[in-house]
Each structure stands twice: as C-alpha cells, then as structure tokens.
C-alpha cells in the first residue's frame, strides 16, 4: 500500500514535466516586440558611416527547437523594407544561421539582403546588402574577414 502512495505523486510529476515539454516544443513562448534599434551604415570602402535605424514590431516566437519573428523590420536606410504592407519573417537555424524573407504584394523575397546575423533578442545585428553595404548595430563587431570580403 505504501508503494502505491509513493508512485502516484511521482507519476504526476513526470506527467506535468512531459506536458510542459510538449507545450514548449509545440507552442513555445510568444513575445511582442516593438522597438527601434540605432544602426550604422557602411556604404563605401573608407568605412565612413551613416547613422540610421531599424523599426522592429511584431511577434517573436521561441520554442524548444526553433525561434522565429514575424512583423515589421523597416530598415530606414533601405526604402523597400519601409513600404506600407511589407512584412518580414526571420528564422533562426541554430545559433549560426538566420534566414530572412520579406513579404510584399503577394510575393516572398529576400529583397537585396545577402546576409543577416541577428541575435535572438533582436538587439545586436549585422545586415549585408547585395551591393556590399553593411548595416550593423553599434555593438556588433565586424570582423576583418567580413570587411575584406564585402569591402575589398
């Protein structure tokens, strides 16, 4: 009789933990983001910078296995991302790779974004456009390799 009394609480705790794991794996945690990030734009080879900003407003969803953002990601310097009705989806594939897709007028496109590196809290980022322009938050360290690859 005593072993039955010990089993039920143990089974209940295991059940609650499994439920929480399934919940976090499927639905995750949703967080509303509405902020403006200051960025520096490097468009020429002498590394002179222009100050700009990125308006971020939308839903950040974190599950056990993935993180994604859907909403506005308006880069002040880059006009196509600021048009009315433009939305973005950013997916994090592990810690090393992010994918960005813009949605506008029924089309999905990367626009002119060649590469994006953004942390999961969306505070520190670097965006490289196809023409070699680098857009980075002030706290983002741009390595020599990136400077040489995109700026000669």
Tab-separated table of N, CA, C and O in Angstrom, residues 10-119:
chain	number	residue	atom	x	y	z
A	10	UNK	N	4.897	10.628	-7.938
A	10	UNK	CA	6.000	10.528	-8.882
A	10	UNK	C	5.472	10.533	-10.315
A	10	UNK	O	5.992	11.250	-11.184
A	11	UNK	N	4.450	9.770	-10.584
A	11	UNK	CA	3.838	9.722	-11.916
A	11	UNK	C	3.228	11.072	-12.270
A	11	UNK	O	3.332	11.537	-13.404
A	12	UNK	N	2.605	11.744	-11.312
A	12	UNK	CA	2.013	13.060	-11.561
A	12	UNK	C	3.088	14.082	-11.927
A	12	UNK	O	2.905	14.889	-12.846
A	13	UNK	N	4.213	14.072	-11.239
A	13	UNK	CA	5.310	14.998	-11.535
A	13	UNK	C	5.864	14.725	-12.931
A	13	UNK	O	6.095	15.665	-13.708
A	14	UNK	N	6.058	13.471	-13.275
A	14	UNK	CA	6.544	13.108	-14.611
A	14	UNK	C	5.538	13.561	-15.669
A	14	UNK	O	5.915	14.109	-16.709
A	15	UNK	N	4.249	13.395	-15.411
A	15	UNK	CA	3.210	13.820	-16.349
A	15	UNK	C	3.224	15.323	-16.569
A	15	UNK	O	3.103	15.794	-17.706
A	16	UNK	N	3.368	16.090	-15.501
A	16	UNK	CA	3.417	17.549	-15.617
A	16	UNK	C	4.657	17.982	-16.398
A	16	UNK	O	4.589	18.861	-17.264
A	17	UNK	N	5.800	17.374	-16.158
A	17	UNK	CA	7.025	17.704	-16.884
A	17	UNK	C	6.901	17.371	-18.374
A	17	UNK	O	7.338	18.155	-19.226
A	18	UNK	N	6.301	16.228	-18.686
A	18	UNK	CA	6.080	15.869	-20.092
A	18	UNK	C	5.133	16.856	-20.769
A	18	UNK	O	5.355	17.266	-21.911
A	19	UNK	N	4.083	17.240	-20.068
A	19	UNK	CA	3.134	18.214	-20.621
A	19	UNK	C	3.833	19.535	-20.912
A	19	UNK	O	3.640	20.133	-21.968
A	20	UNK	N	4.661	20.001	-19.985
A	20	UNK	CA	5.383	21.258	-20.178
A	20	UNK	C	6.349	21.157	-21.359
A	20	UNK	O	6.471	22.099	-22.148
A	21	UNK	N	7.036	20.026	-21.501
A	21	UNK	CA	7.976	19.847	-22.612
A	21	UNK	C	7.240	19.856	-23.949
A	21	UNK	O	7.692	20.488	-24.908
A	22	UNK	N	6.097	19.176	-24.018
A	22	UNK	CA	5.314	19.165	-25.258
A	22	UNK	C	4.782	20.565	-25.550
A	22	UNK	O	4.817	21.033	-26.690
A	23	UNK	N	4.309	21.267	-24.537
A	23	UNK	CA	3.787	22.619	-24.714
A	23	UNK	C	4.864	23.563	-25.251
A	23	UNK	O	4.651	24.282	-26.216
A	24	UNK	N	6.036	23.557	-24.619
A	24	UNK	CA	7.117	24.438	-25.054
A	24	UNK	C	7.654	24.041	-26.429
A	24	UNK	O	8.045	24.898	-27.214
A	25	UNK	N	7.654	22.736	-26.720
A	25	UNK	CA	8.123	22.278	-28.019
A	25	UNK	C	7.175	22.628	-29.143
A	25	UNK	O	7.581	22.868	-30.276
A	26	UNK	N	5.867	22.686	-28.847
A	26	UNK	CA	4.867	22.940	-29.874
A	26	UNK	C	4.484	24.406	-29.952
A	26	UNK	O	4.513	25.012	-31.021
A	27	UNK	N	4.105	24.994	-28.844
A	27	UNK	CA	3.587	26.365	-28.844
A	27	UNK	C	4.634	27.397	-28.450
A	27	UNK	O	4.616	28.520	-28.930
A	28	UNK	N	5.507	27.052	-27.559
A	28	UNK	CA	6.578	27.943	-27.158
A	28	UNK	C	6.119	29.167	-26.398
A	28	UNK	O	5.032	29.214	-25.838
A	29	UNK	N	6.978	30.149	-26.428
A	29	UNK	CA	6.726	31.405	-25.730
A	29	UNK	C	6.646	32.506	-26.783
A	29	UNK	O	7.554	32.672	-27.594
A	30	UNK	N	5.557	33.232	-26.775
A	30	UNK	CA	5.377	34.349	-27.706
A	30	UNK	C	5.667	35.655	-26.983
A	30	UNK	O	5.221	35.864	-25.869
A	31	UNK	N	6.402	36.515	-27.661
A	31	UNK	CA	6.779	37.795	-27.081
A	31	UNK	C	6.540	38.884	-28.126
A	31	UNK	O	6.981	38.759	-29.266
A	32	UNK	N	5.836	39.929	-27.733
A	32	UNK	CA	5.610	41.054	-28.638
A	32	UNK	C	6.786	42.005	-28.537
A	32	UNK	O	7.195	42.392	-27.443
A	33	UNK	N	7.316	42.379	-29.693
A	33	UNK	CA	8.455	43.293	-29.742
A	33	UNK	C	8.028	44.564	-30.464
A	33	UNK	O	7.388	44.505	-31.513
A	34	UNK	N	8.380	45.689	-29.904
A	34	UNK	CA	8.125	46.992	-30.531
A	34	UNK	C	9.249	47.923	-30.095
A	34	UNK	O	9.214	48.484	-29.001
A	35	UNK	N	10.264	48.049	-30.957
A	35	UNK	CA	11.408	48.877	-30.606
A	35	UNK	C	12.087	49.399	-31.862
A	35	UNK	O	11.852	48.921	-32.965
A	36	UNK	N	12.925	50.387	-31.662
A	36	UNK	CA	13.726	50.948	-32.738
A	36	UNK	C	15.193	50.822	-32.342
A	36	UNK	O	15.584	51.236	-31.252
A	37	UNK	N	15.980	50.237	-33.229
A	37	UNK	CA	17.393	49.996	-32.988
A	37	UNK	C	18.211	50.984	-33.822
A	37	UNK	O	17.978	51.141	-35.021
A	38	UNK	N	19.167	51.631	-33.206
A	38	UNK	CA	20.084	52.521	-33.920
A	38	UNK	C	21.136	51.662	-34.619
A	38	UNK	O	21.655	50.702	-34.031
A	39	UNK	N	21.445	51.979	-35.878
A	39	UNK	CA	22.446	51.228	-36.638
A	39	UNK	C	23.379	52.180	-37.371
A	39	UNK	O	23.057	53.342	-37.595
A	40	UNK	N	24.527	51.653	-37.725
A	40	UNK	CA	25.486	52.372	-38.560
A	40	UNK	C	25.502	51.716	-39.930
A	40	UNK	O	25.462	50.493	-40.048
A	41	UNK	N	25.555	52.531	-40.976
A	41	UNK	CA	25.564	52.045	-42.356
A	41	UNK	C	26.921	52.363	-42.963
A	41	UNK	O	27.353	53.515	-42.973
A	42	UNK	N	27.587	51.333	-43.478
A	42	UNK	CA	28.887	51.480	-44.141
A	42	UNK	C	28.666	51.182	-45.623
A	42	UNK	O	28.508	50.032	-46.013
A	43	UNK	N	28.644	52.238	-46.442
A	43	UNK	CA	28.337	52.031	-47.854
A	43	UNK	C	29.526	52.233	-48.779
A	43	UNK	O	29.432	51.957	-49.958
A	44	UNK	N	30.629	52.719	-48.265
A	44	UNK	CA	31.796	52.909	-49.118
A	44	UNK	C	33.001	52.199	-48.521
A	44	UNK	O	32.943	51.657	-47.434
A	45	UNK	N	34.097	52.213	-49.256
A	45	UNK	CA	35.268	51.454	-48.843
A	45	UNK	C	36.117	52.125	-47.767
A	45	UNK	O	37.000	51.503	-47.206
A	46	UNK	N	35.873	53.396	-47.473
A	46	UNK	CA	36.703	54.054	-46.463
A	46	UNK	C	36.098	53.959	-45.056
A	46	UNK	O	36.584	54.589	-44.132
A	47	UNK	N	35.075	53.199	-44.902
A	47	UNK	CA	34.447	52.903	-43.612
A	47	UNK	C	33.857	54.120	-42.918
A	47	UNK	O	33.735	54.150	-41.712
A	48	UNK	N	33.495	55.139	-43.697
A	48	UNK	CA	32.735	56.232	-43.082
A	48	UNK	C	31.307	55.722	-42.918
A	48	UNK	O	30.798	54.988	-43.757
A	49	UNK	N	30.698	56.101	-41.829
A	49	UNK	CA	29.380	55.536	-41.557
A	49	UNK	C	28.296	56.601	-41.530
A	49	UNK	O	28.544	57.760	-41.265
A	50	UNK	N	27.074	56.146	-41.812
A	50	UNK	CA	25.871	56.957	-41.746
A	50	UNK	C	25.040	56.370	-40.615
A	50	UNK	O	24.916	55.157	-40.497
A	51	UNK	N	24.457	57.214	-39.786
A	51	UNK	CA	23.597	56.718	-38.717
A	51	UNK	C	22.179	56.557	-39.247
A	51	UNK	O	21.672	57.426	-39.945
A	52	UNK	N	21.582	55.431	-38.938
A	52	UNK	CA	20.227	55.131	-39.378
A	52	UNK	C	19.536	54.352	-38.267
A	52	UNK	O	20.043	54.285	-37.141
A	53	UNK	N	18.384	53.765	-38.554
A	53	UNK	CA	17.671	52.984	-37.548
A	53	UNK	C	16.864	51.879	-38.209
A	53	UNK	O	16.611	51.899	-39.414
A	54	UNK	N	16.460	50.917	-37.396
A	54	UNK	CA	15.593	49.826	-37.835
A	54	UNK	C	14.418	49.756	-36.875
A	54	UNK	O	14.602	49.641	-35.662
A	55	UNK	N	13.212	49.843	-37.404
A	55	UNK	CA	11.982	49.732	-36.611
A	55	UNK	C	11.560	48.268	-36.623
A	55	UNK	O	11.344	47.683	-37.690
A	56	UNK	N	11.457	47.677	-35.447
A	56	UNK	CA	11.078	46.275	-35.297
A	56	UNK	C	9.782	46.220	-34.508
A	56	UNK	O	9.716	46.722	-33.387
A	57	UNK	N	8.751	45.630	-35.095
A	57	UNK	CA	7.461	45.486	-34.413
A	57	UNK	C	6.817	44.194	-34.887
A	57	UNK	O	6.609	44.003	-36.082
A	58	UNK	N	6.534	43.302	-33.948
A	58	UNK	CA	5.913	42.037	-34.333
A	58	UNK	C	5.970	41.023	-33.216
A	58	UNK	O	6.097	41.360	-32.044
A	59	UNK	N	5.887	39.749	-33.608
A	59	UNK	CA	5.810	38.648	-32.667
A	59	UNK	C	7.046	37.758	-32.786
A	59	UNK	O	7.336	37.239	-33.856
A	60	UNK	N	7.758	37.601	-31.663
A	60	UNK	CA	8.909	36.711	-31.577
A	60	UNK	C	8.438	35.443	-30.883
A	60	UNK	O	7.913	35.502	-29.768
A	61	UNK	N	8.610	34.307	-31.558
A	61	UNK	CA	8.144	33.030	-31.015
A	61	UNK	C	9.333	32.117	-30.787
A	61	UNK	O	10.095	31.829	-31.717
A	62	UNK	N	9.487	31.671	-29.540
A	62	UNK	CA	10.577	30.769	-29.185
A	62	UNK	C	9.990	29.448	-28.718
A	62	UNK	O	9.172	29.407	-27.798
A	63	UNK	N	10.400	28.349	-29.367
A	63	UNK	CA	10.029	27.007	-28.926
A	63	UNK	C	11.315	26.293	-28.534
A	63	UNK	O	12.406	26.857	-28.632
A	64	UNK	N	11.186	25.040	-28.128
A	64	UNK	CA	12.389	24.291	-27.757
A	64	UNK	C	13.324	24.095	-28.941
A	64	UNK	O	14.537	24.013	-28.783
A	65	UNK	N	12.761	24.016	-30.144
A	65	UNK	CA	13.568	23.652	-31.298
A	65	UNK	C	13.731	24.761	-32.336
A	65	UNK	O	14.472	24.593	-33.291
A	66	UNK	N	13.030	25.879	-32.186
A	66	UNK	CA	13.146	26.936	-33.192
A	66	UNK	C	12.795	28.294	-32.604
A	66	UNK	O	12.153	28.398	-31.570
A	67	UNK	N	13.229	29.331	-33.312
A	67	UNK	CA	12.879	30.706	-32.982
A	67	UNK	C	12.542	31.410	-34.288
A	67	UNK	O	13.233	31.217	-35.290
A	68	UNK	N	11.469	32.198	-34.265
A	68	UNK	CA	11.102	32.941	-35.471
A	68	UNK	C	10.464	34.271	-35.083
A	68	UNK	O	9.924	34.426	-34.006
A	69	UNK	N	10.555	35.215	-36.018
A	69	UNK	CA	9.956	36.530	-35.837
A	69	UNK	C	9.122	36.835	-37.066
A	69	UNK	O	9.556	36.598	-38.204
A	70	UNK	N	7.921	37.368	-36.853
A	70	UNK	CA	7.063	37.815	-37.947
A	70	UNK	C	6.570	39.211	-37.601
A	70	UNK	O	6.076	39.436	-36.495
A	71	UNK	N	6.713	40.148	-38.542
A	71	UNK	CA	6.243	41.504	-38.306
A	71	UNK	C	6.967	42.506	-39.185
A	71	UNK	O	7.406	42.193	-40.286
A	72	UNK	N	7.105	43.708	-38.678
A	72	UNK	CA	7.761	44.798	-39.397
A	72	UNK	C	9.246	44.815	-39.057
A	72	UNK	O	9.623	44.719	-37.892
A	73	UNK	N	10.070	44.953	-40.079
A	73	UNK	CA	11.518	45.086	-39.920
A	73	UNK	C	11.956	46.144	-40.925
A	73	UNK	O	12.491	45.850	-41.983
A	74	UNK	N	11.630	47.398	-40.605
A	74	UNK	CA	11.817	48.515	-41.533
A	74	UNK	C	13.190	49.142	-41.329
A	74	UNK	O	13.446	49.820	-40.334
A	75	UNK	N	14.073	48.935	-42.307
A	75	UNK	CA	15.417	49.491	-42.281
A	75	UNK	C	15.333	50.876	-42.917
A	75	UNK	O	15.092	50.994	-44.119
A	76	UNK	N	15.492	51.922	-42.106
A	76	UNK	CA	15.329	53.293	-42.584
A	76	UNK	C	16.192	53.578	-43.821
A	76	UNK	O	15.747	54.226	-44.765
A	77	UNK	N	17.412	53.080	-43.844
A	77	UNK	CA	18.336	53.309	-44.957
A	77	UNK	C	17.859	52.628	-46.238
A	77	UNK	O	18.129	53.094	-47.332
A	78	UNK	N	17.152	51.508	-46.116
A	78	UNK	CA	16.770	50.685	-47.263
A	78	UNK	C	15.266	50.795	-47.495
A	78	UNK	O	14.475	50.110	-46.870
A	79	UNK	N	14.863	51.668	-48.402
A	79	UNK	CA	13.462	52.036	-48.626
A	79	UNK	C	12.518	50.862	-48.910
A	79	UNK	O	11.404	50.850	-48.395
A	80	UNK	N	12.881	49.857	-49.704
A	80	UNK	CA	11.920	48.778	-49.971
A	80	UNK	C	11.416	48.068	-48.711
A	80	UNK	O	10.304	47.553	-48.690
A	81	UNK	N	12.192	48.061	-47.649
A	81	UNK	CA	11.749	47.407	-46.413
A	81	UNK	C	10.793	48.284	-45.605
A	81	UNK	O	10.165	47.807	-44.661
A	82	UNK	N	10.661	49.557	-45.972
A	82	UNK	CA	9.829	50.505	-45.223
A	82	UNK	C	8.468	50.752	-45.863
A	82	UNK	O	7.670	51.520	-45.333
A	83	UNK	N	8.193	50.146	-46.984
A	83	UNK	CA	6.917	50.376	-47.667
A	83	UNK	C	5.752	49.860	-46.841
A	83	UNK	O	5.895	48.896	-46.081
A	84	UNK	N	4.594	50.508	-47.007
A	84	UNK	CA	3.390	50.048	-46.309
A	84	UNK	C	3.048	48.635	-46.752
A	84	UNK	O	3.030	48.337	-47.945
A	85	UNK	N	2.791	47.773	-45.788
A	85	UNK	CA	2.390	46.401	-46.089
A	85	UNK	C	3.522	45.407	-46.168
A	85	UNK	O	3.283	44.212	-46.334
A	86	UNK	N	4.764	45.853	-46.054
A	86	UNK	CA	5.896	44.922	-46.089
A	86	UNK	C	6.021	44.251	-44.728
A	86	UNK	O	6.054	44.906	-43.694
A	87	UNK	N	6.050	42.928	-44.739
A	87	UNK	CA	6.281	42.160	-43.519
A	87	UNK	C	7.500	41.283	-43.714
A	87	UNK	O	7.903	41.015	-44.847
A	88	UNK	N	8.059	40.841	-42.626
A	88	UNK	CA	9.267	40.022	-42.683
A	88	UNK	C	9.075	38.789	-41.811
A	88	UNK	O	8.323	38.812	-40.836
A	89	UNK	N	9.751	37.715	-42.197
A	89	UNK	CA	9.849	36.528	-41.344
A	89	UNK	C	11.330	36.205	-41.230
A	89	UNK	O	12.023	36.069	-42.238
A	90	UNK	N	11.789	36.117	-39.993
A	90	UNK	CA	13.178	35.749	-39.724
A	90	UNK	C	13.149	34.441	-38.963
A	90	UNK	O	12.452	34.313	-37.952
A	91	UNK	N	13.889	33.448	-39.465
A	91	UNK	CA	14.012	32.150	-38.797
A	91	UNK	C	15.457	31.960	-38.378
A	91	UNK	O	16.374	32.242	-39.141
A	92	UNK	N	15.640	31.469	-37.168
A	92	UNK	CA	16.970	31.144	-36.663
A	92	UNK	C	17.179	29.647	-36.833
A	92	UNK	O	16.409	28.858	-36.306
A	93	UNK	N	18.207	29.242	-37.566
A	93	UNK	CA	18.602	27.849	-37.702
A	93	UNK	C	19.811	27.640	-36.799
A	93	UNK	O	20.931	27.872	-37.216
A	94	UNK	N	19.554	27.252	-35.577
A	94	UNK	CA	20.627	27.122	-34.605
A	94	UNK	C	21.135	28.496	-34.214
A	94	UNK	O	20.426	29.488	-34.307
A	95	UNK	N	22.377	28.576	-33.797
A	95	UNK	CA	22.952	29.861	-33.404
A	95	UNK	C	23.771	30.501	-34.517
A	95	UNK	O	24.193	31.643	-34.402
A	96	UNK	N	24.008	29.760	-35.590
A	96	UNK	CA	24.941	30.228	-36.600
A	96	UNK	C	24.304	30.826	-37.846
A	96	UNK	O	24.986	31.499	-38.606
A	97	UNK	N	23.028	30.582	-38.076
A	97	UNK	CA	22.456	30.983	-39.356
A	97	UNK	C	21.035	31.496	-39.176
A	97	UNK	O	20.236	30.891	-38.471
A	98	UNK	N	20.740	32.611	-39.828
A	98	UNK	CA	19.397	33.166	-39.831
A	98	UNK	C	18.944	33.331	-41.276
A	98	UNK	O	19.749	33.620	-42.153
A	99	UNK	N	17.659	33.142	-41.503
A	99	UNK	CA	17.082	33.314	-42.826
A	99	UNK	C	16.043	34.422	-42.747
A	99	UNK	O	15.249	34.455	-41.811
A	100	UNK	N	16.044	35.323	-43.729
A	100	UNK	CA	15.095	36.425	-43.736
A	100	UNK	C	14.302	36.398	-45.041
A	100	UNK	O	14.877	36.179	-46.113
A	101	UNK	N	12.991	36.576	-44.932
A	101	UNK	CA	12.110	36.653	-46.100
A	101	UNK	C	11.168	37.826	-45.910
A	101	UNK	O	10.513	37.930	-44.877
A	102	UNK	N	11.106	38.695	-46.908
A	102	UNK	CA	10.164	39.804	-46.902
A	102	UNK	C	8.930	39.391	-47.685
A	102	UNK	O	9.033	38.678	-48.690
A	103	UNK	N	7.773	39.827	-47.235
A	103	UNK	CA	6.519	39.551	-47.926
A	103	UNK	C	5.900	40.885	-48.310
A	103	UNK	O	5.681	41.740	-47.463
A	104	UNK	N	5.649	41.064	-49.612
A	104	UNK	CA	5.065	42.313	-50.079
A	104	UNK	C	4.273	42.060	-51.358
A	104	UNK	O	4.792	41.445	-52.291
A	105	UNK	N	3.045	42.528	-51.370
A	105	UNK	CA	2.164	42.442	-52.541
A	105	UNK	C	2.077	41.017	-53.084
A	105	UNK	O	2.123	40.793	-54.284
A	106	UNK	N	1.981	40.057	-52.209
A	106	UNK	CA	1.798	38.662	-52.615
A	106	UNK	C	3.068	37.924	-52.983
A	106	UNK	O	3.007	36.777	-53.412
A	107	UNK	N	4.224	38.535	-52.813
A	107	UNK	CA	5.489	37.900	-53.174
A	107	UNK	C	6.406	37.772	-51.966
A	107	UNK	O	6.485	38.670	-51.138
A	108	UNK	N	7.128	36.655	-51.909
A	108	UNK	CA	8.177	36.466	-50.922
A	108	UNK	C	9.513	36.745	-51.595
A	108	UNK	O	9.753	36.327	-52.718
A	109	UNK	N	10.387	37.471	-50.898
A	109	UNK	CA	11.671	37.836	-51.471
A	109	UNK	C	12.658	38.137	-50.351
A	109	UNK	O	12.266	38.504	-49.251
A	110	UNK	N	13.917	38.003	-50.647
A	110	UNK	CA	14.959	38.445	-49.714
A	110	UNK	C	15.293	39.908	-49.963
A	110	UNK	O	16.168	40.463	-49.313
A	111	UNK	N	14.609	40.525	-50.943
A	111	UNK	CA	14.932	41.871	-51.420
A	111	UNK	C	16.412	41.880	-51.768
A	111	UNK	O	16.863	41.021	-52.504
A	112	UNK	N	17.188	42.828	-51.282
A	112	UNK	CA	18.617	42.862	-51.590
A	112	UNK	C	19.472	42.407	-50.416
A	112	UNK	O	20.674	42.683	-50.374
A	113	UNK	N	18.877	41.706	-49.457
A	113	UNK	CA	19.630	41.252	-48.292
A	113	UNK	C	20.398	39.990	-48.671
A	113	UNK	O	19.828	38.966	-49.020
A	114	UNK	N	21.721	40.102	-48.626
A	114	UNK	CA	22.577	38.959	-48.945
A	114	UNK	C	22.824	38.106	-47.708
A	114	UNK	O	22.857	36.885	-47.794
A	115	UNK	N	23.001	38.761	-46.560
A	115	UNK	CA	23.317	38.036	-45.333
A	115	UNK	C	22.760	38.799	-44.142
A	115	UNK	O	22.759	40.033	-44.142
A	116	UNK	N	22.288	38.060	-43.142
A	116	UNK	CA	21.842	38.675	-41.894
A	116	UNK	C	22.409	37.871	-40.741
A	116	UNK	O	22.475	36.643	-40.797
A	117	UNK	N	22.861	38.568	-39.726
A	117	UNK	CA	23.319	37.948	-38.485
A	117	UNK	C	22.694	38.754	-37.353
A	117	UNK	O	23.041	39.916	-37.156
A	118	UNK	N	21.757	38.134	-36.648
A	118	UNK	CA	20.999	38.838	-35.616
A	118	UNK	C	20.812	37.919	-34.422
A	118	UNK	O	20.572	36.721	-34.597
A	119	UNK	N	20.977	38.461	-33.228
A	119	UNK	CA	20.784	37.629	-32.047
A	119	UNK	C	19.293	37.391	-31.804
A	119	UNK	O	18.441	38.064	-32.369
